[in-house]
Amino acid sequence: MKRNVFKQNSVRFRSPGVCIVLLLALSAMITGCAGVYGRLASDPVIFDQYRAGSLPENYQYFFSGRPGLPDAVAGIDESYQLQGRLWFRIDTMNTVYDKIRNLSDMNPDATILQTA
């Protein structure tokens, strides 16, 4: 009578370098997912400041979209940095008001400024 012998297949890494690379890749994935990210929010007070022509001058202003027809304008405190290829810095306050005035209204229900 022939006896069937089964062996368990085991995966062995032949070099410790492969283990290190896998551990580094795993830790990079975990670290990347645990980052702290900001968010954009509108403020009704800012809408009133825009209408009065008194937006905070100590903010950095950025726009997204086409220069003549921007999709969004954002102002952030100078202690923060905006990192992204889709946002462009606005240098003067006159230009900030021009960009806001020219905001795209591709959405038929959109208003000049969205407020929360």
Coordinates of C-alpha atoms in Angstrom, one line a residue:
M1 CA 0.0 0.0 0.0
K2 CA 1.4 3.4 -1.1
R3 CA 1.3 6.1 1.5
N4 CA 0.5 9.6 0.5
V5 CA 2.7 12.1 2.2
F6 CA 1.8 15.8 2.0
K7 CA 4.2 18.5 2.8
Q8 CA 3.2 21.9 3.7
N9 CA 4.5 24.5 1.4
S10 CA 6.3 27.3 3.2
V11 CA 7.4 30.6 1.8
R12 CA 10.8 31.6 2.8
F13 CA 12.5 34.8 2.0
R14 CA 16.0 34.1 0.9
S15 CA 17.4 37.5 2.0
P16 CA 16.6 39.8 4.8
G17 CA 16.6 42.7 2.3
V18 CA 13.2 41.5 0.9
C19 CA 11.7 41.5 4.5
I20 CA 13.1 45.0 5.1
V21 CA 11.6 46.4 1.8
L22 CA 8.2 44.9 2.6
L23 CA 8.2 46.3 6.1
L24 CA 9.2 49.7 4.8
A25 CA 6.5 49.7 2.2
L26 CA 3.9 48.7 4.8
S27 CA 5.0 51.4 7.2
A28 CA 4.9 54.0 4.4
M29 CA 1.3 53.0 3.5
I30 CA 0.2 53.2 7.2
T31 CA 2.0 56.6 7.7
G32 CA 0.6 58.1 4.5
C33 CA -3.0 57.2 5.6
A34 CA -2.5 58.7 9.1
G35 CA -1.6 62.2 7.9
V36 CA -3.5 65.3 9.1
Y37 CA -5.1 67.2 6.3
G38 CA -7.0 70.5 6.3
R39 CA -10.4 71.2 4.8
L40 CA -12.1 74.2 3.2
A41 CA -15.0 75.9 4.8
S42 CA -17.0 79.0 4.0
D43 CA -17.8 81.6 6.6
P44 CA -20.8 84.0 6.5
V45 CA -18.7 86.7 8.2
I46 CA -16.3 86.6 5.2
F47 CA -19.3 87.2 2.8
D48 CA -20.2 90.3 4.8
Q49 CA -16.5 91.4 4.7
Y50 CA -16.4 90.9 0.9
R51 CA -19.5 93.0 0.4
A52 CA -18.1 95.8 2.6
G53 CA -14.7 95.6 0.8
S54 CA -12.8 94.7 4.0
L55 CA -11.4 91.2 3.5
P56 CA -8.6 90.3 5.9
E57 CA -5.3 91.5 4.4
N58 CA -3.2 89.2 6.6
Y59 CA -4.4 86.1 4.6
Q60 CA -2.8 84.5 1.6
Y61 CA -5.3 84.3 -1.2
F62 CA -5.3 81.6 -3.9
F63 CA -7.6 80.8 -6.8
S64 CA -8.3 77.6 -8.7
G65 CA -9.4 77.4 -12.3
R66 CA -8.8 79.7 -15.2
P67 CA -7.3 83.1 -14.5
G68 CA -10.2 85.0 -16.1
L69 CA -12.9 82.7 -14.8
P70 CA -11.8 81.0 -11.5
D71 CA -13.7 78.1 -10.0
A72 CA -12.8 79.0 -6.4
V73 CA -11.0 81.6 -4.3
A74 CA -9.6 80.6 -0.9
G75 CA -7.9 82.7 1.8
I76 CA -5.7 81.0 4.4
D77 CA -3.9 82.3 7.4
E78 CA -0.2 83.2 6.7
S79 CA 0.9 80.6 9.3
Y80 CA -0.3 77.8 6.9
Q81 CA 1.0 76.7 3.6
L82 CA -1.1 75.6 0.6
Q83 CA 0.6 72.8 -1.3
G84 CA -1.0 71.9 -4.6
R85 CA -0.6 72.3 -8.3
L86 CA -4.1 73.5 -8.9
W87 CA -4.1 76.6 -6.7
F88 CA -2.4 79.8 -7.7
R89 CA -1.4 82.6 -5.4
I90 CA -3.1 86.0 -5.8
D91 CA -0.7 88.8 -5.1
T92 CA -2.8 92.0 -4.6
M93 CA -6.1 92.6 -2.8
N94 CA -7.5 94.3 -5.9
T95 CA -6.9 91.1 -7.8
V96 CA -8.6 89.1 -5.0
Y97 CA -11.8 91.1 -5.4
D98 CA -11.6 90.8 -9.2
K99 CA -11.2 87.0 -8.9
I100 CA -14.2 86.7 -6.5
R101 CA -16.3 88.9 -8.8
N102 CA -15.4 86.6 -11.8
L103 CA -16.1 83.3 -10.0
S104 CA -17.5 80.7 -12.4
D105 CA -21.2 80.1 -12.1
M106 CA -21.3 77.0 -14.3
N107 CA -23.8 75.6 -11.8
P108 CA -27.2 77.2 -12.6
D109 CA -28.0 77.2 -8.8
A110 CA -24.7 78.8 -7.8
T111 CA -24.4 82.2 -6.3
I112 CA -21.4 84.5 -6.3
L113 CA -20.3 83.3 -3.0
Q114 CA -21.3 80.0 -1.4
T115 CA -22.0 80.3 2.3
A116 CA -22.4 77.5 4.8

